[in-house]
PDB file of C-alpha atoms in Angstrom:
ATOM      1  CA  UNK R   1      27.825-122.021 -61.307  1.00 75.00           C
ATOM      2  CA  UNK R   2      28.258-125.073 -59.292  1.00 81.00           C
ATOM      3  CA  UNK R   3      29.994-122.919 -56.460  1.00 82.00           C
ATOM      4  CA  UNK R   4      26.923-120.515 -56.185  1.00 82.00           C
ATOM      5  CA  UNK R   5      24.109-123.504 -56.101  1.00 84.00           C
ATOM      6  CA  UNK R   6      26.024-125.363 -53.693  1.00 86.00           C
ATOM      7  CA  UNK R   7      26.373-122.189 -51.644  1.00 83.00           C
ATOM      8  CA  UNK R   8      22.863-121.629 -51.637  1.00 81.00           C
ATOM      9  CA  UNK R   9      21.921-125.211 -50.356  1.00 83.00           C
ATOM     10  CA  UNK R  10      24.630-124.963 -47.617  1.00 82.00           C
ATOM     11  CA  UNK R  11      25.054-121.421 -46.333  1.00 79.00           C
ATOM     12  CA  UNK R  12      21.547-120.150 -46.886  1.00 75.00           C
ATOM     13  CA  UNK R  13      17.602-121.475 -45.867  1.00 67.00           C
ATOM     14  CA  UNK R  14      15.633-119.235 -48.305  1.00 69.00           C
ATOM     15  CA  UNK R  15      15.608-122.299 -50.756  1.00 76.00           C
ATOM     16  CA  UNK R  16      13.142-125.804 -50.107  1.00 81.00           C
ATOM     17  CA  UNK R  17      16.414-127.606 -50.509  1.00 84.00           C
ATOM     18  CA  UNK R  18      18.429-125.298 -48.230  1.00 78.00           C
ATOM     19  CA  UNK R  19      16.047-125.494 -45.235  1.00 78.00           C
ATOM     20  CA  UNK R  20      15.863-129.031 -46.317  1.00 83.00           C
ATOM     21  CA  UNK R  21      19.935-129.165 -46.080  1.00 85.00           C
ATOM     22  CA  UNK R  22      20.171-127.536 -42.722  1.00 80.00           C
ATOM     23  CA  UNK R  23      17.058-129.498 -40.663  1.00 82.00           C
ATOM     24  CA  UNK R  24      18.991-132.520 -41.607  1.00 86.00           C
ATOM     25  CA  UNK R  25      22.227-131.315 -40.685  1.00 83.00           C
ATOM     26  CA  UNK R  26      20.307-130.062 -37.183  1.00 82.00           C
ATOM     27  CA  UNK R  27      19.432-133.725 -36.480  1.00 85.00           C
ATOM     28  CA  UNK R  28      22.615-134.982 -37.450  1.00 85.00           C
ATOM     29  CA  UNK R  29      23.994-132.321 -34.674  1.00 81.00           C
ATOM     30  CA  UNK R  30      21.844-132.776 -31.803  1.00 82.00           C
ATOM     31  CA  UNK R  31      21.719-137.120 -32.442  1.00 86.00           C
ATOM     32  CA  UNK R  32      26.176-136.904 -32.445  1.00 83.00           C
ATOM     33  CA  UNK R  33      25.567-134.591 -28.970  1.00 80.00           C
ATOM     34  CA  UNK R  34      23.005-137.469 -27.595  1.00 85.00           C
ATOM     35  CA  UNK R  35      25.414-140.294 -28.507  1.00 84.00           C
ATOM     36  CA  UNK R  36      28.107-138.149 -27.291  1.00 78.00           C
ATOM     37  CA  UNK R  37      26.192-137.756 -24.293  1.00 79.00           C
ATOM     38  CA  UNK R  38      24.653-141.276 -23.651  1.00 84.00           C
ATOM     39  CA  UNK R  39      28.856-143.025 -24.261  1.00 81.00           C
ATOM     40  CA  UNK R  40      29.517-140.601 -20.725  1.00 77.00           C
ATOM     41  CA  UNK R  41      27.507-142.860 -18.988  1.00 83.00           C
ATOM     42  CA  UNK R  42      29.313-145.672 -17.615  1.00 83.00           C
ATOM     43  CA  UNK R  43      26.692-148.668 -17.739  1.00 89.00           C
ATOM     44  CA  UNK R  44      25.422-147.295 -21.423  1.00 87.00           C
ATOM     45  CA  UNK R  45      28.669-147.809 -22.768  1.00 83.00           C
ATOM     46  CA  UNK R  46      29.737-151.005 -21.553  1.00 87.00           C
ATOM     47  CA  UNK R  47      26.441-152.176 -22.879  1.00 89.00           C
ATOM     48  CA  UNK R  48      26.281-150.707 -26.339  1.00 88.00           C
ATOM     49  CA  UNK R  49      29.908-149.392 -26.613  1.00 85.00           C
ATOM     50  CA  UNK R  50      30.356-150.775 -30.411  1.00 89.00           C
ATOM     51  CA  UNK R  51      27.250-148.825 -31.120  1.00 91.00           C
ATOM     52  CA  UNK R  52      28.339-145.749 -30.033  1.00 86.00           C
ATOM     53  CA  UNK R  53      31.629-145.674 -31.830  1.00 85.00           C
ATOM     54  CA  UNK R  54      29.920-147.061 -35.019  1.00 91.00           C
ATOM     55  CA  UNK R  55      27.854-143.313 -34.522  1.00 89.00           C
ATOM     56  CA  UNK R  56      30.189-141.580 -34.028  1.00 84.00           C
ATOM     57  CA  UNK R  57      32.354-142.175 -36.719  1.00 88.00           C
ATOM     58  CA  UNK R  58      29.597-141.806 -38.863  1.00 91.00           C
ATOM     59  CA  UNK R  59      28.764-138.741 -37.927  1.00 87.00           C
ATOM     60  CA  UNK R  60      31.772-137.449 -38.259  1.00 86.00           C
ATOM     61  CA  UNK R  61      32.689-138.628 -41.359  1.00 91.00           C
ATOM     62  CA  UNK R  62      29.389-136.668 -42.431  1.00 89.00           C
ATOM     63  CA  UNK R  63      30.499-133.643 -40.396  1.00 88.00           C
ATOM     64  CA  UNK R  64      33.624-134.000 -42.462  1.00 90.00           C
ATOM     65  CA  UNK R  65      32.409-133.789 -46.226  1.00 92.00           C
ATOM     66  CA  UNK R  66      30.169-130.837 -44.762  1.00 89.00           C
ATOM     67  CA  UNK R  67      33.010-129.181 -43.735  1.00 89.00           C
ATOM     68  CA  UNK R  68      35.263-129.296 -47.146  1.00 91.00           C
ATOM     69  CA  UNK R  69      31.974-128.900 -48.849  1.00 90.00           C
ATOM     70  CA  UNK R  70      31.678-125.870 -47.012  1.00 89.00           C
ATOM     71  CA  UNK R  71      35.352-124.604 -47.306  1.00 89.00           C
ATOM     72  CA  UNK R  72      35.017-125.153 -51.600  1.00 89.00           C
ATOM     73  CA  UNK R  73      31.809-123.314 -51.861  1.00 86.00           C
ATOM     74  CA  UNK R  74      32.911-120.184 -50.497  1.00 85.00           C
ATOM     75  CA  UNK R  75      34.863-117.603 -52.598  1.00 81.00           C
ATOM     76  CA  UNK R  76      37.580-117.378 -49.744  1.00 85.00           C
ATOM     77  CA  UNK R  77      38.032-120.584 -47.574  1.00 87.00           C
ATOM     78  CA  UNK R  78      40.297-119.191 -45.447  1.00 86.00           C
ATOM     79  CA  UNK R  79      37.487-116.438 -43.759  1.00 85.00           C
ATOM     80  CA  UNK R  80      35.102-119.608 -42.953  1.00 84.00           C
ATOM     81  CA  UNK R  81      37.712-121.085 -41.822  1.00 86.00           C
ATOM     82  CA  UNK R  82      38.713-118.670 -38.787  1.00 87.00           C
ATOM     83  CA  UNK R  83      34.964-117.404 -38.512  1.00 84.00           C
ATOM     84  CA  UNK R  84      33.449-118.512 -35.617  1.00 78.00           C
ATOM     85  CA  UNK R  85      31.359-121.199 -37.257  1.00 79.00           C
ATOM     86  CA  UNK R  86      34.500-122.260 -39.315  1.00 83.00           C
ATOM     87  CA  UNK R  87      36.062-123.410 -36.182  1.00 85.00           C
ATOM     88  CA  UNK R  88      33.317-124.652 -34.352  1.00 80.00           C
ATOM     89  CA  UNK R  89      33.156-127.073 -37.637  1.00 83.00           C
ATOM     90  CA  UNK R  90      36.144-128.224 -37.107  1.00 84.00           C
ATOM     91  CA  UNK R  91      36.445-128.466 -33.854  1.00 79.00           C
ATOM     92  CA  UNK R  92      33.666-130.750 -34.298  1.00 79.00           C
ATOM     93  CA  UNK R  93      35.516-133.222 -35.982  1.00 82.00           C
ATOM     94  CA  UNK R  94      39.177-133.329 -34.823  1.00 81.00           C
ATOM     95  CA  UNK R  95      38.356-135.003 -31.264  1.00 78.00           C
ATOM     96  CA  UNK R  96      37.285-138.408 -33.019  1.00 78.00           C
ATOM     97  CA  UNK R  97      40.726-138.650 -35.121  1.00 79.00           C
ATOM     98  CA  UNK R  98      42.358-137.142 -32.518  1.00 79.00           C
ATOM     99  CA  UNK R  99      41.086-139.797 -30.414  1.00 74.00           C
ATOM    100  CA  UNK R 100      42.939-142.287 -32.089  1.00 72.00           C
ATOM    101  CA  UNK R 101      46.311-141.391 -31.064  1.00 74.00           C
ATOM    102  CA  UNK R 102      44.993-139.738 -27.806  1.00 73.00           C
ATOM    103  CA  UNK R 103      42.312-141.869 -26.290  1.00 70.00           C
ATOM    104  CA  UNK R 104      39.464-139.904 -24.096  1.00 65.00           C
ATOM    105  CA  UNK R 105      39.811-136.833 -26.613  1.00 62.00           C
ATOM    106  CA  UNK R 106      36.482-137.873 -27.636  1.00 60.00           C
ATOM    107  CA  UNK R 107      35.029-136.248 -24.648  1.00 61.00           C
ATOM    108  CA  UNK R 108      35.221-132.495 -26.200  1.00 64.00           C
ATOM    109  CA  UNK R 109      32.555-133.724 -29.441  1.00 63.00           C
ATOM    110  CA  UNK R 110      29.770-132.205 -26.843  1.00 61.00           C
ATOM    111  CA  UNK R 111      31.521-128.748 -28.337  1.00 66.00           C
ATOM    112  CA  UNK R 112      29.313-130.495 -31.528  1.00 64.00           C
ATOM    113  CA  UNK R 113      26.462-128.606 -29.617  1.00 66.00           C
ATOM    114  CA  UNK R 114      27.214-124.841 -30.306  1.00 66.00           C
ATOM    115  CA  UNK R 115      26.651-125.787 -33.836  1.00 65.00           C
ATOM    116  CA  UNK R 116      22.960-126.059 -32.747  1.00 63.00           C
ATOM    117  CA  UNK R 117      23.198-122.334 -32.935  1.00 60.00           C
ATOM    118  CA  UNK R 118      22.492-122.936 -36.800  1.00 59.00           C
ATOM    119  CA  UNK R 119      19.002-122.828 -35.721  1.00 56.00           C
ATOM    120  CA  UNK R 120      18.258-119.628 -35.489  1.00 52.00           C
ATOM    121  CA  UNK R 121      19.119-119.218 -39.516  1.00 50.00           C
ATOM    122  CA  UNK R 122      17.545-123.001 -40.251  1.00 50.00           C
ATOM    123  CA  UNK R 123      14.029-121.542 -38.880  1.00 51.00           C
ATOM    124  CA  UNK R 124      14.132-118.637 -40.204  1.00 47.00           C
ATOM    125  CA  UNK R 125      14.412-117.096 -36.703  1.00 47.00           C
ATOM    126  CA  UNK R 126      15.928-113.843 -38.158  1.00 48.00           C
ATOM    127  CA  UNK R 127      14.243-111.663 -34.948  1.00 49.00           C
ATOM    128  CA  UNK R 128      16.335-113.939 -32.702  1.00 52.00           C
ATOM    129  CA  UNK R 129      19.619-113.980 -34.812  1.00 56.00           C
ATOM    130  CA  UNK R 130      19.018-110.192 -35.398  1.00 57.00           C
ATOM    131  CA  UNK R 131      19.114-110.220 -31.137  1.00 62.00           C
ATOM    132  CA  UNK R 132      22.016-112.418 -31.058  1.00 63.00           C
ATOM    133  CA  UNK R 133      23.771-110.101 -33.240  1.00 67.00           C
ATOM    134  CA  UNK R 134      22.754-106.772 -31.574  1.00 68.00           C
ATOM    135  CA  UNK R 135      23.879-108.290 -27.968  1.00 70.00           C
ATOM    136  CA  UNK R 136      27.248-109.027 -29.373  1.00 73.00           C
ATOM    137  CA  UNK R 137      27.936-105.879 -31.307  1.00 74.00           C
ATOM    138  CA  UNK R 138      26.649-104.516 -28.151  1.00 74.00           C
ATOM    139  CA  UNK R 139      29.142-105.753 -26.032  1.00 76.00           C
ATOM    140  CA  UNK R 140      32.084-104.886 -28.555  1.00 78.00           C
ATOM    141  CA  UNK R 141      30.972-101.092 -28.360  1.00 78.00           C
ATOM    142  CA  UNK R 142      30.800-101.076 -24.631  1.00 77.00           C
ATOM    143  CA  UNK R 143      33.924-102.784 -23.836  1.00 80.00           C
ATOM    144  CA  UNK R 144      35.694 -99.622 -22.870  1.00 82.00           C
ATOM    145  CA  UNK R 145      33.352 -98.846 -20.380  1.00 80.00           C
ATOM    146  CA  UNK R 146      32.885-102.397 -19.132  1.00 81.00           C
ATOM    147  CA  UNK R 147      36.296-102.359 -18.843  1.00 84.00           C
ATOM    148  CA  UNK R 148      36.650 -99.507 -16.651  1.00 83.00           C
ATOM    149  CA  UNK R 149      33.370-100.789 -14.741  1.00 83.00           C
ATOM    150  CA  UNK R 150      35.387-103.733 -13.847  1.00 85.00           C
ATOM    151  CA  UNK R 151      38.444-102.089 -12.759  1.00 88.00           C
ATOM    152  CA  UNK R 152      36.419 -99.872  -9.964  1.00 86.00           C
ATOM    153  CA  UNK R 153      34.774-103.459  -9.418  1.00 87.00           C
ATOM    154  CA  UNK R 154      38.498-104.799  -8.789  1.00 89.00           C
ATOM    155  CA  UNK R 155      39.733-101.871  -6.662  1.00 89.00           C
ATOM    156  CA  UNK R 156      36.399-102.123  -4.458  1.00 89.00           C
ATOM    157  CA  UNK R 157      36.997-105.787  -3.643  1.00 90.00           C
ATOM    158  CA  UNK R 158      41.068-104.919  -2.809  1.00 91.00           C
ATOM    159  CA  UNK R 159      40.077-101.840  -0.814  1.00 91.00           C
ATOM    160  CA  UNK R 160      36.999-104.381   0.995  1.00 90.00           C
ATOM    161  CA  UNK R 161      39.114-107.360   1.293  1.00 90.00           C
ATOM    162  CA  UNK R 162      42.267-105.634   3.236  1.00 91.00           C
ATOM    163  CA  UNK R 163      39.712-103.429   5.445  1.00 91.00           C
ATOM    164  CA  UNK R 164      38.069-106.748   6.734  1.00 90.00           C
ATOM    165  CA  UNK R 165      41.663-108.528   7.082  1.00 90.00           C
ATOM    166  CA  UNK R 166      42.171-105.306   9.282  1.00 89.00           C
ATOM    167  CA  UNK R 167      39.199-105.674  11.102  1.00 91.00           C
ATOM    168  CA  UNK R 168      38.314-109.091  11.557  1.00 90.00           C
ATOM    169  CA  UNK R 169      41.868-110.727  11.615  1.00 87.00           C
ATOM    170  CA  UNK R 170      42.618-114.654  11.389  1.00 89.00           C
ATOM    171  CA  UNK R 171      40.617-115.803  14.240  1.00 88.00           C
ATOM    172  CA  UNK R 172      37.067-115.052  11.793  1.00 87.00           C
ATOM    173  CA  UNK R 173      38.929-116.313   9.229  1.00 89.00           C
ATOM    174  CA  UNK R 174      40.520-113.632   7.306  1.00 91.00           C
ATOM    175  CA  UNK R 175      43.751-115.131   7.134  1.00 90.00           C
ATOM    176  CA  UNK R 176      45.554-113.098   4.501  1.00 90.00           C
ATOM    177  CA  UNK R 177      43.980-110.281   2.410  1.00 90.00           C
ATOM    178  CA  UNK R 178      43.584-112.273  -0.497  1.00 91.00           C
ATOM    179  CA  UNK R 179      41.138-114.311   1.494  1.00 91.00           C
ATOM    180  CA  UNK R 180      39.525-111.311   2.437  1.00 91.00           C
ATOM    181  CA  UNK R 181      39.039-110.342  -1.284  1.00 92.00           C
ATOM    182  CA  UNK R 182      37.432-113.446  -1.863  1.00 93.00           C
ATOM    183  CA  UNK R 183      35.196-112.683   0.871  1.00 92.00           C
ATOM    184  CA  UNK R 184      34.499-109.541  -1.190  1.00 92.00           C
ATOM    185  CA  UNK R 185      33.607-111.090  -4.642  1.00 91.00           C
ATOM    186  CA  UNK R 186      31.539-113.959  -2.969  1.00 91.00           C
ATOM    187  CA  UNK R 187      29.498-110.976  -1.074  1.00 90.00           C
ATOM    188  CA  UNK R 188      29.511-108.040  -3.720  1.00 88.00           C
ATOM    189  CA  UNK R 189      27.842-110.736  -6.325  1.00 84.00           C
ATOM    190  CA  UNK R 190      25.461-111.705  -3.367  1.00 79.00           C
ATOM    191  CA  UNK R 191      26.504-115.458  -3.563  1.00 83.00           C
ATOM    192  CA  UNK R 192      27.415-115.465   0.109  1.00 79.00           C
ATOM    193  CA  UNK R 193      28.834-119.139   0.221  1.00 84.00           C
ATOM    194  CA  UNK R 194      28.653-118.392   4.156  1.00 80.00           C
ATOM    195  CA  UNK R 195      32.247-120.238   4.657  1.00 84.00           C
ATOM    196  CA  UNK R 196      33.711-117.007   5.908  1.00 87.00           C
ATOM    197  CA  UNK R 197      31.819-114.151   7.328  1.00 88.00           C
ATOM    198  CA  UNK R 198      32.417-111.474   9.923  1.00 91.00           C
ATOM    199  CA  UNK R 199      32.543-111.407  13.287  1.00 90.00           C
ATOM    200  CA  UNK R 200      32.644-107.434  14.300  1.00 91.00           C
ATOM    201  CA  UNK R 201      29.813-105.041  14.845  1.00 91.00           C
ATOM    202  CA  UNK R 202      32.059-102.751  12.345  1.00 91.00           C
ATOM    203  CA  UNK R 203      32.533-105.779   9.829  1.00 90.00           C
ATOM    204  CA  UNK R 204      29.171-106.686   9.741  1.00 91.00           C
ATOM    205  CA  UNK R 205      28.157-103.124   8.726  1.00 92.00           C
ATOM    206  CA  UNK R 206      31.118-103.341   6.716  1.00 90.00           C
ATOM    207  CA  UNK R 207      29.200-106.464   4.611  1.00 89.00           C
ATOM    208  CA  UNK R 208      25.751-104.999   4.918  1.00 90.00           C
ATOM    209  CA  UNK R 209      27.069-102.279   2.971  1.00 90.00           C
ATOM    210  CA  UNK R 210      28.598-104.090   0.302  1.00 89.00           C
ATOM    211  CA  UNK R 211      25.832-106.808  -0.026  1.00 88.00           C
ATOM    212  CA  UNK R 212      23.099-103.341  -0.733  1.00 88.00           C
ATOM    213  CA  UNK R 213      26.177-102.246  -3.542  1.00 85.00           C
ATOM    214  CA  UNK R 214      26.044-105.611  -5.244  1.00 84.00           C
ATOM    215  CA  UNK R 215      22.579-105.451  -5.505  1.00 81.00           C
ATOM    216  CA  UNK R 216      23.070-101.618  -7.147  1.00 77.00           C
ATOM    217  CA  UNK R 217      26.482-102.994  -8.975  1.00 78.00           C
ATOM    218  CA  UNK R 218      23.959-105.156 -11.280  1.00 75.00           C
ATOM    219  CA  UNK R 219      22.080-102.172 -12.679  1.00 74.00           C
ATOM    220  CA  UNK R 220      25.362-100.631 -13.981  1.00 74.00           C
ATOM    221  CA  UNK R 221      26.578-103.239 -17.295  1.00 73.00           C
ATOM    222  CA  UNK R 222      22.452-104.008 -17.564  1.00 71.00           C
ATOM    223  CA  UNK R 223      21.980-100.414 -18.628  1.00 74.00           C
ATOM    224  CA  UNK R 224      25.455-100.097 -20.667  1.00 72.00           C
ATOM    225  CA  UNK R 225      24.727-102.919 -22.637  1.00 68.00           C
ATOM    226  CA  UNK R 226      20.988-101.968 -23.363  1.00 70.00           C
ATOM    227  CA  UNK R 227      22.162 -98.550 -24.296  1.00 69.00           C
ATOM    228  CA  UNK R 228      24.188 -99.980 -27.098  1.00 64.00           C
ATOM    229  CA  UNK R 229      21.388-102.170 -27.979  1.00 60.00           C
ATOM    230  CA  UNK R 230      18.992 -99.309 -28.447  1.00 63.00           C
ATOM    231  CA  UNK R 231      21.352 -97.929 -31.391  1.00 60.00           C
ATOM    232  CA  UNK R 232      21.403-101.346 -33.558  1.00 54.00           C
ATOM    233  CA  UNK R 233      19.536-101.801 -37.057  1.00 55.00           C
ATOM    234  CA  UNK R 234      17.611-105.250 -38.108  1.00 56.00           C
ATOM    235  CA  UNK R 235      19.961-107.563 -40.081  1.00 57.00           C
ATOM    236  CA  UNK R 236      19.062-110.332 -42.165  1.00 61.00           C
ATOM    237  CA  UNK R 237      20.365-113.679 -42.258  1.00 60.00           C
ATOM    238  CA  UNK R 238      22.224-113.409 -45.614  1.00 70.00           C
ATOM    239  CA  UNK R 239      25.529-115.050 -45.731  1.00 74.00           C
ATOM    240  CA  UNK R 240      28.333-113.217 -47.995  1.00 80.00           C
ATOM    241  CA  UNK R 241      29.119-116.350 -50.733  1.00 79.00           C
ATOM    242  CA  UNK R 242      32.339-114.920 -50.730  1.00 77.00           C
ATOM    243  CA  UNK R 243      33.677-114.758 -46.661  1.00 77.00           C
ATOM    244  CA  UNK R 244      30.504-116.399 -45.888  1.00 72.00           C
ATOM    245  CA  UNK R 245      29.926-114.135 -42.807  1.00 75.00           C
ATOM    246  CA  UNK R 246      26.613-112.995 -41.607  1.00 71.00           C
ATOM    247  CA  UNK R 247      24.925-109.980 -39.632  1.00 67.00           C
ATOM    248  CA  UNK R 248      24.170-107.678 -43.054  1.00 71.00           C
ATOM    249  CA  UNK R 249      22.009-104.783 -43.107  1.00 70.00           C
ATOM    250  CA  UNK R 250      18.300-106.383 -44.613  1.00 67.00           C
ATOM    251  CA  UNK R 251      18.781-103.705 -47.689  1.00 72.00           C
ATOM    252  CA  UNK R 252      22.588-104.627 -47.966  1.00 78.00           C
ATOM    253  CA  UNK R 253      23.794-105.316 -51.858  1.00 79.00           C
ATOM    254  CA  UNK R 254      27.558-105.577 -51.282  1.00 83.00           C
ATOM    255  CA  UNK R 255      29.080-107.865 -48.020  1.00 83.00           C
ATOM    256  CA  UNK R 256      30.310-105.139 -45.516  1.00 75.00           C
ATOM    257  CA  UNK R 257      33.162-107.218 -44.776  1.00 79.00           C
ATOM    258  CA  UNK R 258      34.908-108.281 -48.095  1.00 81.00           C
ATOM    259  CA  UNK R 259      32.786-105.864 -50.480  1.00 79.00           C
ATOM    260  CA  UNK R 260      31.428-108.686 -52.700  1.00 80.00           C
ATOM    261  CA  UNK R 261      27.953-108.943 -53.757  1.00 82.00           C
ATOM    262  CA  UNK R 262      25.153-110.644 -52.039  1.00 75.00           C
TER     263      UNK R 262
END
């Protein structure tokens, strides 16, 4: 069927034509990000400014039959559509015909570059898509206790920022305690922007300590996350011609997300 050829030069790069399909459509994607790029530049596009939009448009209006080429291969349109990819796609045209009724819109095509993250499937990079996958199904499983890592996070900085407001008072700088919970975040991360900083022998303990439990703080969603990675299985980079999502067991038959075959 036309549906299922078309899908196979679009969606998938097992096929000469389908890695064929999807270097060209990387070129197309990182030239529209350069253009995109290069019109930013003030001098550039006084100078070739008719060039630029002539680009543009044209990549876009390839962008464009990609996209409804994409939406009629697909058994449902409506899952590509609010998958990630779906709406990066179109995201990555609106801002030029948006641009004609709201000028300077143009400015959000560099989104055009997240589509680079095609790559990964165009090179047959299935280690590093597999990786991609496991880090975000890794931080889905561990939101709970991300969650309630940031929370003790949140009520550390609180508890820090009104003891130094205690301490130190305005003349250091500690105006409010709000200011003194900034304080907190810019020293628990170990930024230390050095704008505000204590004057106290007790507040300067105070800061040492906090500055050693950033440094420990960093261990803590390094190890939850890599626990969660340690339980994921290899994928593939099959797409589902039905939903067209990805991330399927490498021995998968059936799509684990709509139940159709692969």
């Amino acid at each position: 069927h036309w549906k299922a050829r078309l899908h196979e030069v679009i969606f998938e790069a097992d096929t000469p034509k389908g890695k064929a399909f999807d270097v060209l459509l990387f070129v197309a994607i990182l030239g529209s990000v350069i253009v995109v790029s290069l019109e930013s530049v003030a001098r550039l596009d006084a100078k070739h400014h008719d060039l630029f939009v002539l680009l543009e448009w044209g990549f876009t209006l390839v962008f464009t039959v990609e996209y409804v080429l994409r939406l009629s291969c697909v058994g449902r349109p409506s899952k590509y559509a609010l998958s990630f990819f779906g709406i990066v796609d179109l995201l990555a045209i609106l801002p030029t015909y948006l641009g004609l009724l709201f000028p300077g819109v143009q400015t959000f095509l560099v989104i055009r570059a997240l589509r680079l993250l095609r790559v990964f499937r165009v090179f047959k990079l299935t280690r590093m898509l597999g990786e991609a996958t496991a880090l975000k199904n890794s931080l889905y499983n561990a939101r709970s206790r991300i969650a309630v890592f940031l929370t003790m996070v949140g009520i550390l900085v609180a508890i820090t920022g009104a003891t130094l407001y205690v301490i130190e008072g305005p003349e250091a700088g500690f105006t409010s305690i709000p200011v003194g919970m900034y304080w907190a975040v810019v020293t628990l991360t170990t930024v230390g922007y050095g704008d505000i900083a204590p004057q106290t022998a007790l507040g300067q303990s105070l800061a040492a300590l906090l500055m050693i439990m950033g440094y420990s703080l960093i261990v803590v969603p390094t190890s939850i996350i890599t626990a969660e990675m340690t339980r994921t299985d290899p994928i593939s980079t099959q797409a589902c011609p039905e939903c067209s999502r990805e991330g399927h067991d490498r021995n998968a038959i059936y799509c684990k997300y709509c139940s159709a075959a692969l």
